[in-house]
CSV table of C-alpha atoms and ligand atoms in Angstrom, one decimal:
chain,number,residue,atom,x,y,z
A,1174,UNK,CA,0.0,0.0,0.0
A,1175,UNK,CA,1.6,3.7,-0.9
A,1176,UNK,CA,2.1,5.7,2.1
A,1177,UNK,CA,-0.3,8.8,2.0
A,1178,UNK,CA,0.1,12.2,4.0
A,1179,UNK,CA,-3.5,13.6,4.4
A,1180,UNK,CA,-2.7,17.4,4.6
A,1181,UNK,CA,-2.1,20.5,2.7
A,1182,UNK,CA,0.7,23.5,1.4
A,1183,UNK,CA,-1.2,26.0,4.2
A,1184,UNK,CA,-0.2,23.9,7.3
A,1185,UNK,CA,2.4,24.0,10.0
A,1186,UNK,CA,2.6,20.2,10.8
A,1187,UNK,CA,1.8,19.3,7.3
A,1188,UNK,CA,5.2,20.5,6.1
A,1189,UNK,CA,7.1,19.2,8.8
A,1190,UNK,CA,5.9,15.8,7.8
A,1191,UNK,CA,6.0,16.5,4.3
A,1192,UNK,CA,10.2,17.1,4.5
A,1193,UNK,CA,10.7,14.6,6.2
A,1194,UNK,CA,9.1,11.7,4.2
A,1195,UNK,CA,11.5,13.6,1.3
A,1196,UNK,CA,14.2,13.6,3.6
A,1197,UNK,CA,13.8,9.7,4.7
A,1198,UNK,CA,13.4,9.2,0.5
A,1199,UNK,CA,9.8,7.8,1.6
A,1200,UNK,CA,7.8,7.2,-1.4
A,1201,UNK,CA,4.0,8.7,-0.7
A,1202,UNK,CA,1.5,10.6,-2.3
A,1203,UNK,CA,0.0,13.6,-0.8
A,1204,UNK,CA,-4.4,14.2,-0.5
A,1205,UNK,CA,-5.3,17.4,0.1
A,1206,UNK,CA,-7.1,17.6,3.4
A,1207,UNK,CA,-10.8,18.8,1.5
A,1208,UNK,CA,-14.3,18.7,3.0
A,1209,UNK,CA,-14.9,15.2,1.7
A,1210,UNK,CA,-11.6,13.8,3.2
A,1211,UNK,CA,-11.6,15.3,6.6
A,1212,UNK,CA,-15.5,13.8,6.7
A,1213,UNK,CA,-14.8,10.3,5.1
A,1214,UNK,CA,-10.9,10.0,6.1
A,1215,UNK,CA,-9.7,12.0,9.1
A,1216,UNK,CA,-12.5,12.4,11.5
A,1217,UNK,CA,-13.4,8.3,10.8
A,1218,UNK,CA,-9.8,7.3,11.4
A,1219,UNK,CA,-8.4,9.6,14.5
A,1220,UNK,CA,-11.9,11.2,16.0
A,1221,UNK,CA,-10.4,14.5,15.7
A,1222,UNK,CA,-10.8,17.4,12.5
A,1223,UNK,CA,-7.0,17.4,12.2
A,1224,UNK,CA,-4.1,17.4,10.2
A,1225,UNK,CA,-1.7,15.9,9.1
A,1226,UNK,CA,-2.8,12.4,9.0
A,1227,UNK,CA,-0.6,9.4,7.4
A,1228,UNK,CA,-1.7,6.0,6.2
A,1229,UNK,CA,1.2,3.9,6.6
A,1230,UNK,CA,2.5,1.4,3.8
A,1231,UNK,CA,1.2,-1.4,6.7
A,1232,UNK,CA,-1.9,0.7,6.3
A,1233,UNK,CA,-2.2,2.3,9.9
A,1234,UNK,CA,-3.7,5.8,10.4
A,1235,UNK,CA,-1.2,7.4,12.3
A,1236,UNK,CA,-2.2,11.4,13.9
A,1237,UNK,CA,0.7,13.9,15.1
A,1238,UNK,CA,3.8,14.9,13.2
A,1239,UNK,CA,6.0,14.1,15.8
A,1240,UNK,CA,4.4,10.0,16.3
A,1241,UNK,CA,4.5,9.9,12.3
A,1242,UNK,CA,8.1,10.9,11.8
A,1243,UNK,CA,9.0,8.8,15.0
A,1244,UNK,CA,7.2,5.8,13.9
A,1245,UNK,CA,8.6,5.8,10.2
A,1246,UNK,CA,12.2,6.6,11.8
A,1247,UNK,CA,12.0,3.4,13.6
A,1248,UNK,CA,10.6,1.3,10.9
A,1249,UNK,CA,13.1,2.8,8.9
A,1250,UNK,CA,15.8,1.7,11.5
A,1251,UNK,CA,14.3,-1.9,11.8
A,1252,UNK,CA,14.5,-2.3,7.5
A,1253,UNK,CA,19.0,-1.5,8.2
A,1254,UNK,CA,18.6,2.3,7.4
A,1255,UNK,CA,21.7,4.1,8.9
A,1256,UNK,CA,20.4,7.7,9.3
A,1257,UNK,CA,18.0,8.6,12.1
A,1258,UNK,CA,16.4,11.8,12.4
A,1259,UNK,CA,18.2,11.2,15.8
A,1260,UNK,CA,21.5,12.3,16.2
A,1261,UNK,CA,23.2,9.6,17.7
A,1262,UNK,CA,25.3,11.4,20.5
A,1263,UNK,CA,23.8,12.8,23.3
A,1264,UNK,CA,24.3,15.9,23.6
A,1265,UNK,CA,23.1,16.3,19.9
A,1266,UNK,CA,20.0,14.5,20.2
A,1267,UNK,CA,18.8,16.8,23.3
A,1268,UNK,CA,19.3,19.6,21.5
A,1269,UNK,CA,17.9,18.3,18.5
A,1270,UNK,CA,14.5,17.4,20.5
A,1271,UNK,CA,14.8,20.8,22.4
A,1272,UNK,CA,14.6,22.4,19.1
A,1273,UNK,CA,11.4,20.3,17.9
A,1274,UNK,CA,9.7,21.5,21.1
A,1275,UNK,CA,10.6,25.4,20.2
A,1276,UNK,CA,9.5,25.3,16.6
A,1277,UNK,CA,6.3,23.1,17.3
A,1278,UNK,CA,5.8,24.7,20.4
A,1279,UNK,CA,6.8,28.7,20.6
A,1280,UNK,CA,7.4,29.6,17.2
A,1281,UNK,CA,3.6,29.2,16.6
A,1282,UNK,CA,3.0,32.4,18.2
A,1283,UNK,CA,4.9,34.7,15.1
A,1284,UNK,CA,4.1,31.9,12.6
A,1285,UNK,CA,0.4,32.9,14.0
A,1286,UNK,CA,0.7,36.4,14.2
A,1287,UNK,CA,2.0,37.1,10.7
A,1288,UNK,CA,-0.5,35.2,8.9
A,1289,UNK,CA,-3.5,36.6,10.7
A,1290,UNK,CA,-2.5,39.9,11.2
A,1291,UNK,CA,-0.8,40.8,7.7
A,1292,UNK,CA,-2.1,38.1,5.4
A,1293,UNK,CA,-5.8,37.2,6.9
A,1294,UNK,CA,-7.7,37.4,3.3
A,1295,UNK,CA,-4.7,35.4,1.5
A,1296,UNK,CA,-5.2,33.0,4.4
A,1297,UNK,CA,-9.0,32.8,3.9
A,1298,UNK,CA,-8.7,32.1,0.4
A,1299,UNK,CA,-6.6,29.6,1.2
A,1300,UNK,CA,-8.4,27.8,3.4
A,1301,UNK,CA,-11.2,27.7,0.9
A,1302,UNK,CA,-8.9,26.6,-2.1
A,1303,UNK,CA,-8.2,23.4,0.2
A,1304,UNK,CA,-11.6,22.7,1.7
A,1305,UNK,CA,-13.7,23.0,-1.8
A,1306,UNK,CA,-11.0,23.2,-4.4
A,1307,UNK,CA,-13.5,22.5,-7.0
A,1308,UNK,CA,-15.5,25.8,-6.3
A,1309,UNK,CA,-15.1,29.1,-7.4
A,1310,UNK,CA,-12.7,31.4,-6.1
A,1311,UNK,CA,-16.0,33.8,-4.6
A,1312,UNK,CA,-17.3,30.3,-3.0
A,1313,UNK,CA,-13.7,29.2,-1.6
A,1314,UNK,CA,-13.4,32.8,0.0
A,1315,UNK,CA,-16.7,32.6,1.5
A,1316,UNK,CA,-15.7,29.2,2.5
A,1317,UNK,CA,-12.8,30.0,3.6
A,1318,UNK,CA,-13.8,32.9,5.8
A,1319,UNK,CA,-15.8,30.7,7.9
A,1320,UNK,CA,-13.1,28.2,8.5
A,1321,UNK,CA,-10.4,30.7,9.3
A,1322,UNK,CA,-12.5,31.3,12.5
A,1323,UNK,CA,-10.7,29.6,15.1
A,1324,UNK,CA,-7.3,29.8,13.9
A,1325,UNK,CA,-7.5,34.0,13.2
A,1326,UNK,CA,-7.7,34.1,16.7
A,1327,UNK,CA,-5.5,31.3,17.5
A,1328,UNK,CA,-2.7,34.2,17.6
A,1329,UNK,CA,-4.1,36.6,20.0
A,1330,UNK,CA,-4.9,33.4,22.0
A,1331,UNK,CA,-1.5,32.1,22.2
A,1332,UNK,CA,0.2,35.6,23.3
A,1333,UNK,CA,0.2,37.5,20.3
A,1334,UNK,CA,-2.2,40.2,21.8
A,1335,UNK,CA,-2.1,43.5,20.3
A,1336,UNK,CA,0.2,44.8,23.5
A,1337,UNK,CA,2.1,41.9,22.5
A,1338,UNK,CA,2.6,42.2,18.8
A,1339,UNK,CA,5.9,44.6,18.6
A,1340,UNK,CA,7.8,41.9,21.1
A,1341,UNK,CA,6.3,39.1,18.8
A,1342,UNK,CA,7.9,41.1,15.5
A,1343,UNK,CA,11.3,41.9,17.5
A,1344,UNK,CA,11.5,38.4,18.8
A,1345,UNK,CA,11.5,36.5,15.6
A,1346,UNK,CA,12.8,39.3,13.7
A,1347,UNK,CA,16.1,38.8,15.8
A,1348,UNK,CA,15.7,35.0,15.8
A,1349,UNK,CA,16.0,35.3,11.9
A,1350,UNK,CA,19.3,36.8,12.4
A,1351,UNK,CA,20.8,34.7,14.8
A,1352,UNK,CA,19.4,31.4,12.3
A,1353,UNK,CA,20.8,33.7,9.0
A,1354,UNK,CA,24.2,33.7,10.8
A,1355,UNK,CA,24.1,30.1,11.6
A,1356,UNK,CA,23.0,28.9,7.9
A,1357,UNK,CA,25.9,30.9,7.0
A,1358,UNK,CA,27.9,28.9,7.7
A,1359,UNK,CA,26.3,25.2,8.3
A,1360,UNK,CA,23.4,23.1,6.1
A,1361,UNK,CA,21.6,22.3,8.5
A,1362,UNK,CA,21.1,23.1,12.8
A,1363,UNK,CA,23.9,20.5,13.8
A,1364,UNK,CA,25.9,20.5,10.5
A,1365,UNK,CA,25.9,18.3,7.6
A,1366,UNK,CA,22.7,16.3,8.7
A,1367,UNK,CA,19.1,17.6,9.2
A,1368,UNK,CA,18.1,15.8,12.3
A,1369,UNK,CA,14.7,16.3,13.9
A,1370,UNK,CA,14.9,19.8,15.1
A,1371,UNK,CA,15.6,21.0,11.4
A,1372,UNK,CA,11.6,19.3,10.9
A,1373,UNK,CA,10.1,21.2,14.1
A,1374,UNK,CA,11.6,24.7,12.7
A,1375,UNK,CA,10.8,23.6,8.9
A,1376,UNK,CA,6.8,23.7,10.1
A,1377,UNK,CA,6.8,27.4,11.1
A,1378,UNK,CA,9.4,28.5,8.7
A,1379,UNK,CA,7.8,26.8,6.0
A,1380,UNK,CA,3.7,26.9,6.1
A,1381,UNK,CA,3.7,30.0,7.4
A,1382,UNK,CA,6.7,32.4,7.5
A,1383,UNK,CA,8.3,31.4,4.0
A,1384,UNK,CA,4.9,30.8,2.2
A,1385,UNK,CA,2.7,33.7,3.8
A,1386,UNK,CA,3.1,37.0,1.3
A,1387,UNK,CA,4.5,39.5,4.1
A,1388,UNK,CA,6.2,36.9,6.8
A,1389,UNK,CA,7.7,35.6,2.9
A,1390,UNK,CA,9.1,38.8,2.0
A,1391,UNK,CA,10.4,39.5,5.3
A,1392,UNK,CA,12.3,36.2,4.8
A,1393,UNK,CA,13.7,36.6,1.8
A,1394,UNK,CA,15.0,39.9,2.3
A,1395,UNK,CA,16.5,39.7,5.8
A,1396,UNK,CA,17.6,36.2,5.6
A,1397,UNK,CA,18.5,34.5,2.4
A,1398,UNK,CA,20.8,31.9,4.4
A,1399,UNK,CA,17.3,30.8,6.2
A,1400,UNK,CA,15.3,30.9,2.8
A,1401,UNK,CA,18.4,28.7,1.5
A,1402,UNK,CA,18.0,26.4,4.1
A,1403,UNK,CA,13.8,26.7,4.1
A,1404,UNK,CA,13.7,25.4,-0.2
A,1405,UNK,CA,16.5,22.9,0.8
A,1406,UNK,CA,14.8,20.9,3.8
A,1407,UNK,CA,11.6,21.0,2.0
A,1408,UNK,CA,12.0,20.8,-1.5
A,1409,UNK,CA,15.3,19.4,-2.1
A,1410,UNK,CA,16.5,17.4,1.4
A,1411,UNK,CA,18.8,15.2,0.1
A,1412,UNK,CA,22.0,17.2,0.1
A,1413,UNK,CA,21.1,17.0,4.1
A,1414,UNK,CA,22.1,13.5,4.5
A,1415,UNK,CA,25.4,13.1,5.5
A,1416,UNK,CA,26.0,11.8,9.0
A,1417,UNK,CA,27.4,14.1,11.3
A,1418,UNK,CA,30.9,13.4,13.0
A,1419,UNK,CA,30.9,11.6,16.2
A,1420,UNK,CA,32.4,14.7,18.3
A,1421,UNK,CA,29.0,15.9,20.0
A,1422,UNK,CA,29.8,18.7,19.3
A,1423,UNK,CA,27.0,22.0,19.1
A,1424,UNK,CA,28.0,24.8,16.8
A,1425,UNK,CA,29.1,27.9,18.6
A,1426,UNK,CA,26.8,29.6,15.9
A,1427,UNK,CA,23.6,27.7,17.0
A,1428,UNK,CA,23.7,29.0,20.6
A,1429,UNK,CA,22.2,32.5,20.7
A,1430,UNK,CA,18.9,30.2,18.9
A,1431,UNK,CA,19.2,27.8,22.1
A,1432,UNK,CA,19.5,30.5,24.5
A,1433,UNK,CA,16.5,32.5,22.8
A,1434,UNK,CA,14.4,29.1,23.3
A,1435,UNK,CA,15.7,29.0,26.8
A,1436,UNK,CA,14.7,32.7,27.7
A,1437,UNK,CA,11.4,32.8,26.2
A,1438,UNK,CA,10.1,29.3,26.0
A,1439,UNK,CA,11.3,27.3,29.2
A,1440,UNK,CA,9.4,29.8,31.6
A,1441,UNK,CA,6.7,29.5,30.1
A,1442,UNK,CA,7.1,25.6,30.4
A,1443,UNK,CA,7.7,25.6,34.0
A,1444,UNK,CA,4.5,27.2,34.6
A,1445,UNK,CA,2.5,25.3,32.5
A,1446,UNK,CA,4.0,22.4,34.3
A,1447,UNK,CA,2.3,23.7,37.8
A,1448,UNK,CA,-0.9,24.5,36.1
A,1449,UNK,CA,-1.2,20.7,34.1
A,1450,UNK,CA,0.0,19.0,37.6
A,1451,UNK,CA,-2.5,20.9,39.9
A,1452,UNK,CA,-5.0,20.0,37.2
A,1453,UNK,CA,-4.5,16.3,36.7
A,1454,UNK,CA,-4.3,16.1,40.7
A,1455,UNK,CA,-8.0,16.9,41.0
A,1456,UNK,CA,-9.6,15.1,37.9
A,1457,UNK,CA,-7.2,12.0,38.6
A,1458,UNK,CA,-7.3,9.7,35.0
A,1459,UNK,CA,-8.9,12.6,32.8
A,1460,UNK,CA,-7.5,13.6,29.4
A,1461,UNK,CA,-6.9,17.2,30.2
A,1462,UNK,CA,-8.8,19.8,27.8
A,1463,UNK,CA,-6.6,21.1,25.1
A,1464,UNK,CA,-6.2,24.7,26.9
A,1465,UNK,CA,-6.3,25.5,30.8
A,1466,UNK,CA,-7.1,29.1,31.3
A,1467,UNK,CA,-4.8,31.8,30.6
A,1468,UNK,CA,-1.2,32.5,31.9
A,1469,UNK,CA,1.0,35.6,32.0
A,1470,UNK,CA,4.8,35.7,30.0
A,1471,UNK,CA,7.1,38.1,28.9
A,1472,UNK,CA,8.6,38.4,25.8
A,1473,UNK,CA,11.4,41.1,24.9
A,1474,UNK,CA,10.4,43.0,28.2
A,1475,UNK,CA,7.3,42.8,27.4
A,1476,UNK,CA,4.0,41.2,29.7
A,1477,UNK,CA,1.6,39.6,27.7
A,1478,UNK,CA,-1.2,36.6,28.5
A,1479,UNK,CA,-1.0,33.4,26.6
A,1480,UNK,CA,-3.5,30.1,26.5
A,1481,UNK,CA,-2.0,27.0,28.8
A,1482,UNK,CA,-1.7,24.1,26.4
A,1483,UNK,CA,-1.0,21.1,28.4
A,1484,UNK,CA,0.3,19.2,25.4
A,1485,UNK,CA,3.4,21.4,25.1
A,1486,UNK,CA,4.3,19.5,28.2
A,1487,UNK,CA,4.6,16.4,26.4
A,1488,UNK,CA,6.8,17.5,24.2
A,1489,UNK,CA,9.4,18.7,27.2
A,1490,UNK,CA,8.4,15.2,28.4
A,1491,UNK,CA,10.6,13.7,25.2
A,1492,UNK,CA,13.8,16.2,26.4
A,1493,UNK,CA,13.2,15.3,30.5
A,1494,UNK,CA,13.2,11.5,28.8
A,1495,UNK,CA,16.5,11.6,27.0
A,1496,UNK,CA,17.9,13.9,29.8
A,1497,UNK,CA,16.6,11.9,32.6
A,1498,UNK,CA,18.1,8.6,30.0
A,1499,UNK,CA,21.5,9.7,30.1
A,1500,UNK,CA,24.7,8.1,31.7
A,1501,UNK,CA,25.9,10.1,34.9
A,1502,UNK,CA,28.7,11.6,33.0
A,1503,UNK,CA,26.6,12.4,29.8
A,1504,UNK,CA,24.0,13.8,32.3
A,1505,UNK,CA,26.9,16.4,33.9
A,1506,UNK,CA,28.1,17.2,30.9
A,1507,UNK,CA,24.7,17.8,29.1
A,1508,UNK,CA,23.8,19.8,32.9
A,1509,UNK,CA,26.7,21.8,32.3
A,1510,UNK,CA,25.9,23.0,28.6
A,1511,UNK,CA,21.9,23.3,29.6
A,1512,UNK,CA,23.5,26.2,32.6
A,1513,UNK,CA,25.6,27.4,30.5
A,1514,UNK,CA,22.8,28.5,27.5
A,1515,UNK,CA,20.1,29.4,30.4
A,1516,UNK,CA,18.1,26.3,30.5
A,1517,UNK,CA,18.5,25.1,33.9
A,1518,UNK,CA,14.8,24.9,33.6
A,1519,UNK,CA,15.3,22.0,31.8
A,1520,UNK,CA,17.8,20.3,34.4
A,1521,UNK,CA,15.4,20.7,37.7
A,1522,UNK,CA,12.1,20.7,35.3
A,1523,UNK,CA,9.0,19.9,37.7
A,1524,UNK,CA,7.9,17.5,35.6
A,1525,UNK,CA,3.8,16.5,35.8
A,1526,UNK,CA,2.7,13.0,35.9
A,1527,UNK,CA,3.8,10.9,33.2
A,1528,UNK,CA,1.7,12.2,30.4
A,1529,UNK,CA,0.5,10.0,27.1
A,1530,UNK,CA,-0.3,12.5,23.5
A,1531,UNK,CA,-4.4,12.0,23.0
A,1532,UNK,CA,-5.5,13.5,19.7
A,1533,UNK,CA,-4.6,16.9,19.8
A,1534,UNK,CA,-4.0,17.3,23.4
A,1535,UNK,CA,-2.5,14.6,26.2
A,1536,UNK,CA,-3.7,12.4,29.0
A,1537,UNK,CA,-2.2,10.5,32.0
A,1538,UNK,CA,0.2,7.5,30.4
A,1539,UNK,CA,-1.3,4.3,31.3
B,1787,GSH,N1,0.8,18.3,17.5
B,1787,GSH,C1,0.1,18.1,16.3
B,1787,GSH,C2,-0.5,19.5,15.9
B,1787,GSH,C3,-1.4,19.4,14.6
B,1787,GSH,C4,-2.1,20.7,14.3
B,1787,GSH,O1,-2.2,21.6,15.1
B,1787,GSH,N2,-2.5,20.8,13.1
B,1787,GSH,C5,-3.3,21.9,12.6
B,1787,GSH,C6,-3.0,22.2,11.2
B,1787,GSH,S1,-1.2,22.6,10.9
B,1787,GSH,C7,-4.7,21.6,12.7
B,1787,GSH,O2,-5.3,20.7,12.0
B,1787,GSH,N3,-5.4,22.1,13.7
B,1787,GSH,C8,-6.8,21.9,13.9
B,1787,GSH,C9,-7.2,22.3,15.3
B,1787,GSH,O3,-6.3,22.9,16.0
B,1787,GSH,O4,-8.3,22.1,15.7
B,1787,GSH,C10,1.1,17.6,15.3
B,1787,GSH,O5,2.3,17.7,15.6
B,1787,GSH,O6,0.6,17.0,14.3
């Protein structure tokens, strides 16, 4: 059976999928996530209007771009592949999955933002063009208006408040420098390979920031090392395949990106952490909801108010896992570098009960 990604060009998690079955050399064919197929395919298959989806070659419906590229990694692995979207030294592969978390997890908010607040009609008629693609243009905006509902506010919901939005601009417009420098100089995050935090960033920096008209041009102007490495990892991933050197070693020019991720995101994390443990503590065995109330964080000396989404936490819950996996001296040493960028967050994280992903949110683990 051909492996098929149910999804489309306009989504985040889509494209991370998407360069990574081109990565892997996968073969697959690509249905656009319309009407008929979230009705008759998705909803059927994972109980949730949601994308992407991927039927396996075994023929399993698998949900969630992270279980997807993780369960094709293995089988991959299994059938004598050498290459793993995991690097396979240690401090590598935490920074690798550190990275996943930041570009699934943070960079929503100016992937969000620039769509919505620069490109919302574009967007609309997007939506539409993917939903109905056999209507007219009129129809698909009409469509495409009513779709766009949720997610138009998805970025004032997830901190990008009007009070917010010049520390959302300055934020990524300084984390495309500090990634501009870096492809300067290296293919990919870690080097020669893409590993799995080149996929979290290619989901943001794809869908959204190189595809949308202004977060596009913003790109291409300010950073053509990022574009470079965007059309690369997406389009043409091949050239990232060879293994990296067994040193462990991070580029220097990666670390103002890891230290950004620690200043902004891990806060944030912490405090989600308290929120998602206090909750599960009083509806013991419930899958939690997919946002908790509100919570305050700063951004570029900023105070804004963001949405707790408990299943950021289980990403975290893959870095605590490797961390917590370690040998003792591979733990000190990976310590030592996680003080030394400002995620000591990460070292003492008060991690919430063992948490399993559900749909589009998580539950306790079994
Ligand atoms: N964690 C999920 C997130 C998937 C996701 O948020 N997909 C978006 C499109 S890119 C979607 O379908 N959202 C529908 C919704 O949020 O209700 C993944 O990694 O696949």
């Amino acid at each position: 059976m051909t492996t098929t990604l149910y999804g489309a060009e306009v989504s985040y998690f889509t494209g991370k999928v998407r360069a990574y079955l081109r990565w892997a050399g996968i073969p697959f064919e690509e249905a656009l996530s319309t009407a008929d197929v979230y009705r008759n395919v998705i909803v059927p298959a994972v109980g949730a209007p949601v994308i992407p989806v991927l039927r396996a070659a075994d023929g399993r419906m698998l949900q969630d771009s992270t279980v997807i590229i993780e369960t094709l990694d293995q089988a991959q692995r299994r059938d004598g592949a050498t290459l793993s979207v995991h690097p396979a030294t240690p401090l590598r592969k935490l920074v690798s999955l550190m990275l996943e978390a930041y570009g699934d997890e943070w960079l929503v908010i100016p992937a969000m933002h620039y769509r919505w607040y620069y490109d919302s009609e574009w967007a609309m008629a997007q939506f539409g063009a993917m939903n109905a693609p056999d209507e007219t243009p009129e129809n698909q905006f009409a469509i495409g208006q009513k779709l766009a509902v949720p997610f138009s506010k998805a970025a004032t919901l997830l901190g990008a408040s009007p009070n917010m939005v010049p520390a959302v601009e300055a934020s990524y417009e300084a984390l495309l420098a500090e990634l501009d420098a870096h492809f300067a100089v290296e293919p990919a995050l870690l080097g020669s390979q893409a590993t799995m935090g080149d996929f979290g960033l290619i989901g943001p920096l794809y869908a959204h920031l190189y595809r949308d008209p202004t977060a596009g041009k913003l790109m291409r102007e300010r950073a053509p090392n990022v574009t470079r490495w965007v059309e690369q990892l997406h389009f043409q991933p091949e050239g990232l395949r060879t293994p990296l050197d067994d040193t462990d070693s991070i580029p220097e020019t990666l670390l103002p990106v890891l230290r950004r991720m620690a200043r902004e995101q891990l806060p944030a994390m912490v405090e989600i952490a308290g929120y998602v443990s206090a909750w599960m503590a009083e509806n013991p065995g419930e899958a939690l909801p997919r946002a908790l109330g509100n919570h305050d964080f700063s951004l570029e000396g900023r105070e804004g108010s963001r949405i707790i989404r408990p299943y950021s936490l289980w990403m975290i819950q893959r870095v605590r896992d490797h961390l917590n996996g370690m040998a003792a001296q591979e733990r000190q040493r990976a310590d030592a570098f996680l003080r030394d960028i400002g995620a000591e967050a990460l070292v003492d994280f008060p991690d919430p009960p063992r948490l399993a992903q559900h749909k589009l949110t998580v539950r306790p683990a079994d």
